[in-house]
XYZ file of C-alpha atoms in Angstrom:
727
model
C 97.366 155.330 99.159
C 98.891 158.558 97.856
C 97.383 159.666 94.545
C 99.321 160.679 91.464
C 97.933 164.210 91.913
C 99.548 164.272 95.365
C 102.987 163.446 93.977
C 102.651 166.068 91.254
C 102.739 168.681 94.045
C 105.852 167.337 95.788
C 109.078 169.276 95.398
C 112.153 167.814 93.732
C 115.577 167.388 95.360
C 118.613 169.604 94.853
C 120.349 166.839 92.882
C 117.272 166.425 90.683
C 117.172 170.183 90.063
C 120.845 170.275 89.050
C 120.354 167.420 86.553
C 117.298 169.232 85.155
C 119.356 172.387 84.714
C 121.984 170.388 82.836
C 119.290 168.796 80.637
C 117.856 172.180 79.659
C 121.263 173.778 79.151
C 122.351 171.000 76.781
C 119.060 171.119 74.845
C 118.031 174.705 73.939
C 115.218 173.430 71.691
C 113.761 171.331 74.510
C 114.108 174.209 76.982
C 112.284 176.579 74.623
C 109.481 174.036 74.126
C 109.007 173.487 77.864
C 109.284 177.139 78.933
C 106.917 178.411 76.220
C 104.273 175.720 76.710
C 101.216 176.383 78.863
C 100.480 172.684 79.277
C 101.712 169.207 78.417
C 99.563 168.973 75.263
C 101.505 171.854 73.752
C 104.787 170.181 74.753
C 103.787 166.942 73.064
C 102.805 168.728 69.845
C 106.060 170.694 69.717
C 108.149 167.611 70.506
C 106.499 165.668 67.684
C 107.286 168.476 65.259
C 110.925 168.356 66.387
C 111.459 164.606 66.569
C 109.459 163.266 63.602
C 111.735 164.850 60.966
C 114.709 163.223 62.679
C 112.940 159.865 62.524
C 111.969 160.309 58.864
C 115.633 160.418 57.839
C 115.550 156.624 58.148
C 112.459 155.064 56.491
C 113.030 151.869 58.495
C 112.840 153.836 61.739
C 109.553 155.485 60.800
C 108.102 152.126 59.741
C 109.244 150.520 62.962
C 107.713 153.270 65.076
C 104.377 153.045 63.247
C 104.289 149.246 63.286
C 101.763 147.496 65.503
C 104.118 144.610 66.214
C 107.859 144.215 66.551
C 109.729 143.765 63.272
C 113.216 142.391 63.810
C 114.381 143.094 60.255
C 113.460 146.757 60.619
C 114.994 146.903 64.104
C 118.364 145.856 62.703
C 118.312 148.991 60.515
C 117.781 151.398 63.425
C 120.663 153.637 64.433
C 121.397 154.972 67.914
C 119.560 158.250 67.297
C 116.522 156.403 65.910
C 116.151 154.505 69.187
C 115.990 157.790 71.092
C 113.471 159.337 68.684
C 111.206 156.283 68.877
C 111.339 156.324 72.685
C 110.384 160.012 72.861
C 107.419 159.392 70.568
C 106.416 156.294 72.545
C 106.584 158.362 75.744
C 104.223 160.902 74.162
C 101.850 158.236 72.823
C 101.584 156.558 76.224
C 101.520 159.680 78.401
C 98.975 159.467 81.187
C 98.678 155.678 81.172
C 98.502 154.070 84.606
C 99.574 150.580 85.620
C 99.404 148.622 88.892
C 102.948 148.485 90.224
C 103.810 145.647 92.620
C 107.077 147.416 93.380
C 104.977 149.895 95.383
C 102.414 147.464 96.754
C 100.131 147.446 93.738
C 99.580 151.202 93.685
C 99.095 152.826 90.306
C 102.198 154.118 88.569
C 101.797 156.677 85.815
C 104.051 157.525 82.907
C 103.955 161.203 81.978
C 107.580 162.278 81.663
C 107.133 165.571 79.822
C 104.458 166.708 82.251
C 106.971 166.047 85.049
C 109.608 168.070 83.182
C 107.123 170.938 82.760
C 106.129 170.915 86.447
C 109.759 170.719 87.561
C 110.860 173.545 85.256
C 107.994 175.939 86.002
C 107.222 175.139 89.640
C 110.036 172.991 91.047
C 107.581 170.168 91.736
C 106.471 166.804 90.251
C 107.797 164.413 92.909
C 110.218 163.006 90.346
C 113.482 161.647 91.697
C 116.986 162.357 90.422
C 117.044 158.959 88.674
C 114.182 160.115 86.419
C 116.006 163.291 85.377
C 119.249 161.380 84.777
C 117.410 158.990 82.455
C 115.890 161.921 80.535
C 119.289 163.626 80.322
C 120.792 160.494 78.751
C 117.816 160.180 76.376
C 118.349 163.622 74.842
C 122.106 163.130 74.648
C 121.340 160.047 72.593
C 118.904 161.989 70.409
C 121.458 164.736 69.784
C 124.350 162.343 69.210
C 126.357 164.118 71.929
C 127.093 160.814 73.632
C 128.203 158.406 70.934
C 127.825 154.699 71.543
C 131.214 152.978 71.386
C 131.338 149.198 71.290
C 134.083 147.556 73.342
C 136.690 145.602 71.423
C 137.211 141.866 71.800
C 140.430 142.616 73.693
C 138.581 144.884 76.115
C 135.982 142.181 76.777
C 138.753 139.650 77.377
C 140.363 142.082 79.841
C 137.060 142.327 81.724
C 136.867 138.528 81.795
C 140.289 138.322 83.420
C 138.962 140.186 86.466
C 137.016 137.080 87.486
C 138.921 134.021 88.682
C 137.544 130.535 88.209
C 136.987 128.065 91.006
C 139.476 125.849 89.144
C 142.346 128.333 89.571
C 144.986 126.802 91.907
C 145.164 129.902 94.146
C 141.375 129.810 94.568
C 141.434 126.083 95.297
C 143.988 126.712 98.058
C 141.755 129.391 99.559
C 138.721 127.061 99.483
C 140.755 124.365 101.228
C 141.405 126.798 104.081
C 137.678 127.625 104.225
C 136.810 123.925 104.282
C 139.167 123.167 107.171
C 137.814 126.122 109.179
C 134.257 124.834 108.706
C 135.275 121.285 109.586
C 136.949 122.412 112.814
C 133.833 124.356 113.840
C 131.620 121.349 113.099
C 133.868 119.077 115.182
C 133.562 121.480 118.118
C 129.763 121.639 117.685
C 129.466 117.834 117.635
C 131.778 117.460 120.648
C 129.792 120.035 122.637
C 126.454 118.470 121.685
C 125.239 121.640 119.918
C 124.583 119.532 116.850
C 124.179 115.790 116.619
C 123.572 113.017 114.143
C 123.322 109.290 114.654
C 124.888 108.684 111.261
C 127.679 111.252 111.545
C 129.070 110.905 115.054
C 132.458 110.268 116.620
C 133.376 107.126 118.492
C 134.983 107.515 121.896
C 138.705 108.123 122.197
C 139.249 109.707 118.770
C 141.948 112.354 118.547
C 141.213 115.686 116.859
C 143.309 114.610 113.860
C 141.252 111.405 113.550
C 138.051 113.419 113.707
C 139.333 115.698 110.941
C 140.130 112.645 108.828
C 136.606 111.301 109.368
C 135.105 114.701 108.546
C 137.065 114.839 105.287
C 135.574 111.458 104.376
C 132.048 112.632 105.234
C 132.648 115.769 103.123
C 132.369 113.550 100.029
C 128.821 112.519 101.035
C 125.988 114.839 99.966
C 123.807 113.676 102.865
C 126.417 114.988 105.300
C 126.085 118.479 103.815
C 122.301 118.350 103.983
C 122.347 117.119 107.583
C 124.731 119.854 108.713
C 123.359 122.682 106.580
C 123.581 126.057 108.299
C 120.111 127.169 109.359
C 120.797 130.265 111.480
C 122.444 133.664 110.952
C 124.644 133.173 114.005
C 126.120 129.913 112.759
C 126.577 131.377 109.282
C 128.542 134.271 110.753
C 130.669 131.906 112.832
C 131.380 129.737 109.779
C 132.480 132.877 107.905
C 134.839 133.744 110.754
C 132.540 136.514 112.087
C 133.022 138.661 108.979
C 129.363 139.557 108.340
C 128.535 143.191 109.110
C 126.198 144.250 111.909
C 123.673 145.486 109.336
C 123.740 142.140 107.485
C 123.185 140.262 110.741
C 120.180 142.462 111.560
C 118.651 141.667 108.171
C 119.284 137.915 108.539
C 117.837 137.813 112.051
C 114.738 139.645 110.864
C 114.486 137.151 107.989
C 114.439 134.304 110.504
C 111.763 136.016 112.604
C 109.586 136.412 109.476
C 109.904 132.724 108.646
C 112.162 132.899 105.599
C 113.856 129.482 105.310
C 117.594 129.529 105.890
C 119.639 126.682 104.423
C 123.282 126.835 103.320
C 125.200 123.573 103.037
C 128.850 123.428 104.248
C 130.288 122.729 100.789
C 128.708 125.809 99.210
C 129.640 127.890 102.217
C 133.277 126.893 101.705
C 133.144 128.721 98.362
C 132.549 132.043 100.146
C 135.606 133.826 101.428
C 136.072 135.267 104.889
C 139.641 136.442 104.337
C 139.743 138.046 100.879
C 143.166 138.387 99.200
C 143.555 141.046 96.517
C 143.299 138.565 93.646
C 139.746 137.523 94.601
C 138.246 140.793 95.846
C 134.613 140.793 94.735
C 134.931 137.438 92.962
C 132.319 135.722 95.149
C 129.708 138.515 95.013
C 127.404 136.636 92.628
C 127.374 133.709 95.064
C 126.959 135.847 98.165
C 123.911 137.537 96.640
C 122.302 134.090 96.479
C 122.984 133.289 100.142
C 122.655 136.665 101.893
C 119.094 137.964 101.902
C 118.426 141.586 100.992
C 116.548 144.078 103.119
C 113.821 144.303 100.461
C 113.255 140.536 100.416
C 112.833 140.481 104.193
C 110.468 143.456 104.124
C 108.308 141.918 101.395
C 108.201 138.309 102.651
C 104.593 137.591 103.551
C 103.392 140.020 100.868
C 105.174 138.500 97.854
C 102.942 138.212 94.809
C 103.414 135.328 92.366
C 105.252 136.551 89.284
C 104.291 133.857 86.767
C 100.520 133.766 86.692
C 100.372 130.460 84.819
C 102.091 128.744 87.756
C 98.931 129.171 89.823
C 97.273 125.779 89.418
C 93.737 124.799 90.422
C 92.742 121.299 89.248
C 89.878 121.443 86.787
C 90.287 125.176 86.127
C 92.347 126.647 83.295
C 95.554 128.412 84.337
C 96.527 131.830 82.960
C 97.644 130.198 79.701
C 94.360 128.293 79.377
C 95.769 124.861 80.223
C 93.718 122.404 82.273
C 96.012 120.650 84.742
C 95.381 117.698 87.086
C 97.265 119.017 90.142
C 99.973 121.351 91.451
C 102.531 118.763 90.272
C 102.256 119.950 86.651
C 102.832 123.507 85.430
C 102.405 124.520 81.811
C 102.847 127.557 79.582
C 103.362 126.137 76.098
C 101.712 123.429 73.977
C 104.845 121.295 73.623
C 106.382 121.217 77.104
C 105.203 120.967 80.695
C 106.988 121.064 84.029
C 106.653 118.074 86.332
C 107.213 118.660 90.069
C 107.223 115.345 91.976
C 105.961 114.962 95.550
C 109.415 113.966 96.770
C 112.346 115.629 98.520
C 112.770 117.235 95.091
C 110.488 119.991 96.404
C 113.501 121.187 98.395
C 116.875 122.448 97.188
C 120.524 122.224 98.172
C 120.142 125.813 99.392
C 117.685 128.677 99.069
C 118.550 131.201 96.354
C 117.696 134.714 97.553
C 116.116 135.614 94.185
C 114.350 132.256 93.754
C 111.506 132.350 91.222
C 109.432 130.245 93.632
C 109.896 132.368 96.758
C 106.112 132.780 96.644
C 105.819 129.020 97.233
C 108.345 129.125 100.092
C 106.244 131.933 101.553
C 103.145 129.742 101.430
C 105.015 126.787 102.941
C 104.541 124.506 99.940
C 108.325 124.367 99.565
C 110.563 124.100 102.610
C 113.629 122.379 104.036
C 111.959 119.871 106.345
C 113.582 117.101 104.333
C 112.133 114.199 106.309
C 108.597 115.526 105.889
C 109.127 115.946 102.143
C 109.827 112.267 101.562
C 107.196 110.720 99.257
C 104.070 109.370 100.940
C 102.732 105.892 100.242
C 100.143 107.316 97.857
C 102.812 108.881 95.622
C 103.658 105.599 93.894
C 100.008 105.211 92.871
C 99.572 108.874 91.907
C 102.724 109.050 89.757
C 101.493 107.091 86.693
C 98.096 108.789 86.899
C 99.769 112.209 86.732
C 101.934 111.126 83.799
C 98.816 110.044 81.948
C 98.338 113.770 81.430
C 101.356 113.709 79.091
C 100.200 110.490 77.464
C 96.754 111.840 76.633
C 97.833 115.278 75.448
C 98.005 115.859 71.694
C 101.023 118.219 71.669
C 103.198 117.471 74.733
C 106.579 116.025 73.800
C 108.966 117.465 76.403
C 109.000 116.870 80.175
C 111.036 119.093 82.481
C 111.386 117.375 85.860
C 112.181 120.022 88.436
C 111.128 121.301 91.863
C 112.678 122.630 94.079
C 115.489 120.604 92.629
C 114.923 117.329 90.810
C 118.190 115.782 92.018
C 117.260 116.317 95.663
C 115.101 113.216 95.132
C 116.774 109.958 96.148
C 118.086 107.605 93.476
C 115.139 105.274 94.146
C 112.605 108.107 93.830
C 114.233 109.378 90.651
C 114.330 105.872 89.170
C 110.654 105.460 89.996
C 109.834 108.729 88.237
C 111.938 107.917 85.165
C 110.492 104.401 84.931
C 106.997 105.904 84.979
C 108.037 108.336 82.217
C 109.367 105.407 80.181
C 106.135 103.432 80.566
C 104.087 106.482 79.648
C 106.215 107.152 76.549
C 105.784 103.549 75.392
C 102.037 103.765 75.965
C 101.838 106.963 73.913
C 103.554 105.200 71.021
C 101.133 102.291 71.331
C 98.140 104.668 71.399
C 99.324 106.275 68.161
C 99.155 102.986 66.280
C 95.379 103.276 66.185
C 95.397 106.896 65.041
C 95.364 107.934 61.401
C 98.104 109.992 59.740
C 97.556 113.633 60.623
C 95.688 112.641 63.784
C 98.613 111.141 65.687
C 99.678 112.706 68.977
C 103.165 114.076 69.594
C 105.293 111.418 71.272
C 107.808 112.142 74.027
C 111.173 113.094 72.497
C 112.898 115.073 75.247
C 113.470 114.577 78.979
C 115.070 117.315 81.047
C 116.123 117.383 84.683
C 116.343 120.816 86.305
C 118.935 121.091 89.059
C 121.329 123.482 90.761
C 123.152 120.706 92.623
C 126.183 120.512 90.275
C 126.922 124.016 91.625
C 125.365 123.848 95.109
C 126.191 120.275 96.078
C 128.181 118.372 93.413
C 128.703 115.459 95.847
C 125.127 114.464 94.953
C 126.272 113.494 91.435
C 127.542 109.978 92.135
C 128.281 106.924 89.986
C 125.132 105.306 91.426
C 122.982 108.257 90.347
C 124.556 108.191 86.898
C 123.838 104.462 86.600
C 120.153 105.334 87.041
C 120.411 108.028 84.361
C 122.411 105.845 81.970
C 120.094 102.863 82.334
C 117.063 105.052 81.722
C 118.573 106.549 78.583
C 119.379 103.144 77.095
C 115.841 101.876 77.389
C 114.122 105.236 76.809
C 115.703 105.521 73.381
C 113.640 102.471 72.442
C 110.559 104.455 73.482
C 111.416 107.187 70.982
C 113.041 109.613 73.411
C 116.023 111.220 71.686
C 117.168 114.096 73.888
C 118.369 113.750 77.483
C 119.308 117.020 79.161
C 120.400 118.091 82.627
C 119.631 121.797 82.947
C 122.107 123.123 85.476
C 122.250 126.547 87.095
C 125.755 127.902 87.513
C 125.766 131.557 88.481
C 129.474 132.347 88.680
C 132.781 131.010 87.340
C 133.748 130.726 91.022
C 131.112 127.974 91.392
C 132.966 125.798 88.905
C 135.261 123.740 91.110
C 137.103 120.432 90.856
C 134.052 118.831 92.494
C 131.551 120.361 90.065
C 133.808 119.534 87.115
C 133.853 115.892 88.224
C 130.041 115.955 88.620
C 129.586 117.285 85.072
C 131.974 114.660 83.714
C 129.923 111.886 85.352
C 126.711 113.267 83.850
C 128.252 113.509 80.394
C 129.615 109.960 80.632
C 126.109 108.762 81.525
C 124.953 110.027 78.126
C 123.130 113.154 79.294
C 124.097 116.572 77.962
C 124.386 119.487 80.379
C 123.180 123.009 79.624
C 123.177 126.058 81.865
C 120.696 128.716 82.887
C 122.117 131.865 84.463
C 120.102 134.508 86.282
C 121.427 137.963 85.411
C 121.632 139.366 88.940
C 123.341 142.674 89.629
C 126.594 140.979 90.647
C 126.425 138.614 87.663
C 125.795 141.539 85.292
C 129.199 143.168 85.844
C 131.196 143.682 82.666
C 132.813 140.421 81.569
C 131.288 138.233 84.281
C 128.744 136.291 82.219
C 131.088 135.772 79.282
C 133.733 134.421 81.674
C 131.090 132.048 83.038
C 130.295 130.866 79.498
C 134.008 130.300 78.859
C 134.632 128.199 81.973
C 131.424 126.217 81.434
C 132.591 125.406 77.913
C 135.861 124.101 79.324
C 134.024 121.472 81.384
C 131.567 120.526 78.621
C 128.543 122.705 79.423
C 126.721 124.891 76.894
C 124.764 127.977 77.954
C 121.010 127.793 77.308
C 119.309 130.830 78.875
C 120.416 134.067 80.508
C 117.432 135.315 82.511
C 116.426 138.735 83.765
C 115.654 138.512 87.502
C 111.949 137.928 88.068
C 109.751 139.400 90.752
C 108.915 142.755 92.209
C 110.292 144.752 95.162
C 111.502 141.607 96.957
C 114.149 141.135 94.254
C 115.069 144.795 93.815
C 118.590 144.290 95.191
C 119.393 141.566 92.646
C 117.420 142.986 89.720
C 119.333 144.146 86.635
C 117.461 146.438 84.193
C 116.712 144.806 80.849
C 118.738 147.443 78.999
C 121.880 146.056 80.643
C 120.971 142.523 79.527
C 120.585 143.872 75.984
C 123.924 145.677 76.297
C 125.635 142.473 77.474
C 124.136 140.630 74.532
C 125.183 143.243 71.934
C 128.563 144.240 73.358
C 129.955 141.162 75.145
C 128.100 137.992 74.197
C 128.491 138.896 70.532
C 132.167 137.849 70.652
C 131.053 134.246 71.115
C 128.863 134.139 67.996
C 129.550 130.955 66.061
C 130.419 131.614 62.371
C 127.955 130.279 59.825
C 130.560 127.946 58.279
C 131.020 126.194 61.650
C 127.328 126.067 62.499
C 126.746 122.538 61.205
C 129.488 121.174 63.459
C 128.182 123.244 66.397
C 124.642 121.938 65.956
C 125.911 118.413 66.614
C 127.746 119.219 69.852
C 124.929 117.752 71.942
C 124.761 114.485 70.008
C 127.762 112.896 71.737
C 127.845 114.052 75.388
C 130.933 111.984 76.272
C 132.906 113.784 73.523
C 131.538 117.282 74.043
C 134.596 118.674 75.880
C 136.848 117.555 73.028
C 134.438 118.874 70.387
C 134.041 122.264 72.088
C 137.840 122.602 72.217
C 137.995 121.795 68.511
C 135.393 124.468 67.759
C 137.294 126.995 69.870
C 140.472 126.257 67.903
C 138.750 126.540 64.526
C 136.947 129.793 65.321
C 139.328 131.474 67.782
C 136.263 132.301 69.870
C 136.948 132.820 73.596
C 133.560 131.234 74.452
C 130.402 130.027 72.713
C 127.243 132.155 72.850
C 124.645 129.413 72.597
C 122.158 130.958 75.058
C 119.201 133.264 74.598
C 118.754 136.400 76.714
C 115.223 136.149 78.066
C 112.694 137.344 80.642
C 110.021 135.003 81.975
C 107.047 137.290 81.507
C 104.547 137.766 84.339
C 101.958 136.699 81.776
C 102.604 133.689 79.587
C 105.982 132.469 78.418
C 109.424 133.948 77.812
C 110.434 136.894 75.651
C 112.923 139.689 75.123
C 110.822 141.460 72.497
C 109.978 144.837 74.028
C 109.768 148.596 73.664
C 110.331 151.105 76.450
C 107.036 153.001 76.471
C 107.223 154.922 79.730
C 109.083 155.857 82.870
C 107.902 156.418 86.424
C 108.739 159.347 88.669
C 111.253 157.023 90.360
C 113.146 156.582 87.087
C 112.008 152.980 86.762
C 111.246 152.133 83.159
C 107.983 150.724 81.842
C 108.447 148.071 79.162
C 105.800 146.683 76.807
C 106.521 143.086 75.794
C 105.322 141.057 72.851
C 105.369 137.278 73.100
C 108.315 135.360 71.669
C 107.504 135.100 67.939
C 109.978 132.228 67.480
C 107.966 129.550 69.304
C 104.466 128.078 69.458
C 102.273 129.487 72.241
C 98.938 128.706 73.778
C 96.228 130.192 71.500
C 95.250 132.393 74.451
C 97.944 134.905 73.503
C 95.734 136.018 70.598
C 93.229 137.215 73.193
C 95.821 138.811 75.466
C 97.088 142.346 75.474
C 100.793 143.059 75.421
C 102.526 142.447 78.728
C 103.615 145.433 80.816
C 106.672 145.158 83.068
C 107.602 147.981 85.437
C 111.232 147.497 86.338
C 112.273 147.156 89.971
C 115.032 149.755 89.932
C 116.188 152.685 87.861
C 119.384 152.629 85.836
C 120.805 155.300 88.113
C 120.265 153.046 91.150
C 121.733 150.118 89.237
C 124.893 152.013 88.275
C 125.322 153.272 91.851
C 125.077 149.663 93.025
C 127.756 148.637 90.529
C 130.018 151.421 91.783
C 129.576 150.046 95.315
C 130.817 146.732 93.879
C 133.964 148.437 92.619
C 132.862 148.910 89.012
C 133.643 151.938 86.850
C 130.398 153.592 85.729
C 132.055 154.724 82.486
C 132.468 151.070 81.451
C 128.676 150.960 81.076
C 128.324 154.041 78.861
C 125.472 153.505 76.453
C 123.423 151.282 78.749
C 120.640 153.896 78.866
C 120.183 153.625 75.111
C 119.165 149.961 74.830
C 115.420 150.525 74.869
C 114.179 148.102 72.218
C 114.699 144.346 72.272
C 114.008 141.293 70.155
C 113.986 137.658 71.187
C 116.912 135.744 69.764
C 116.071 132.634 67.743
C 116.803 129.382 69.504
C 119.848 127.581 68.132
C 119.051 124.512 66.035
C 120.835 122.234 68.541
C 118.029 122.988 71.011
C 115.145 122.309 68.615
C 112.961 119.219 68.894
C 113.755 116.349 66.515
C 111.365 115.844 63.620
C 108.744 113.063 63.632
C 108.433 110.598 60.773
C 104.677 111.165 60.817
C 102.374 114.196 60.771
C 101.261 115.339 64.228
C 97.654 116.388 64.694
C 96.867 120.092 64.870
C 94.406 119.355 67.668
C 95.140 121.008 71.016
C 93.874 119.147 74.066
C 93.610 120.050 77.762
C 92.911 123.657 76.783
C 90.022 125.878 77.786
C 89.899 129.519 76.723
């Protein structure tokens, strides 16, 4: 392991030196401080004397800087220059701190930016990369107001949105039809040659090619067909995409296979990726491709991936990172009011493997896989199911169950019905138990059921009338057990994923009485200007409201897909803001989820009344590698690679495990620098100037959850007791 002292003696590149020269030339005061100082202590003292008077011009800025916790009211009073001054002072205050960095295999990363500037100026060393100097250059331009932040107009945002077609556009539908027929023809040839076979999906003797195509088109409507013929090798993927993958991509995919990374792309989803790319859809499928095509970093790290969310490590009888005692790996928990339930069914698999999956660690360990037959529930599952749900029954605060996986809807209708019936029985029992408890001692009863799934995007054929009968029947009886909210949490990543098939799937879910919300992961391709707001718009059109927009989780394995948090903050402040619902329409908006079957009509009405191009009903969030979600942070440091170091507070808007009072603030070292990120965007055809100002978003605050997503009130007083907790 190379020490920090070693890197301090490494020379800097020519590009880094040129950026440093520009930084000093633009900032005579900074240059004088650095050249006259004998050491970093003198630099820090001189910088404080320069920057503090700037900060004191705004009393709110000085108070915010000196505060021990984030103050959102003060933050709203900060100007662009204040943000720069606070960051410089935070850099000074945290200089010399070291943190384990999983982006470099757990080695220590140090923040000491002004020491690196001193070494680079006086000796041409410090080991700092050009990305570091570019970040510092932008910081002092912000401090000096030489690069003014300009917010895009609504019209400009709408122009960005128009760059991204929807999967419902007729020209795109025609292109997908061509893709589908190419895939079908290849599958027919594979079945005829015996390369692939299935007892259920096979051709009788004497069928013409046209008859086989007709049969294939019928099978295409069956989700099991897509699972049976999912593409599991790089070679077949390349053939299905008409041999358009590059040699470098094929090398990466073949290495992924040799390292044991599961490979699973169903034919339907593959038909959404273009081999021939007309001008009107150039780059439109990038957000989808980045989910299917593995990155070099993921392949390199597989086998060494470290779990991101510490509370997801479950050992029965031992408290997890949040202090919760859990009965088995089937239940994960961060918060007092909600827990995740992962059934031992085919729901531990997915309709495809997302390259930036939050549970890649579990795929690495083999707990999750695509051996669908082996994942079918064992005989003991039926007996274990009610015992596991007793955990919810006997917990004082749990009121919300998120059934997920894998993917909850990968479970068969019978398995899902069995799970929901067990939830219903448990909810009834919890009500019965409360009858013997005094007011103020009663436990929270179950009020919300959620199903986490990506299948409306990955495999909408799974959403059938029979499935929706199961969901509808459960809702009707579960309402008698006090359950009031029924939510399918979908995961659409791109407006190109919203097709006629997925639209039909959403309509079936809404007609069954379940609302549908969406969680987007803010990958590099998804973070392009206008992409996420276009996704919100098209989702609204089919009756889906956005719920979360997530920063990509993980370390080096997700570097390719990672978007720096400053860009998520920029998207929130400069693009998502044009979907803010006016206060006078808020009461109507809060009731959108009450009538799922009418939500499309009601969203259209709200659009007409407000003239909003989309509804911003989601929160921009990072799942912390500690406990819970948050976007409350300050940028306290920067590594020699230009990767920022963020210090997060927990989300102040929700109830946490009491353990957070014993925890320090959470440190996140980002997986890539902003310079790398912007270069990546340029490779995607983006104009770097469209992202001016992204360097300056260095402080964040967690948005409050909209009232429509809050839990309903009880007509009794819930106990303050917290059970199943050990701190």
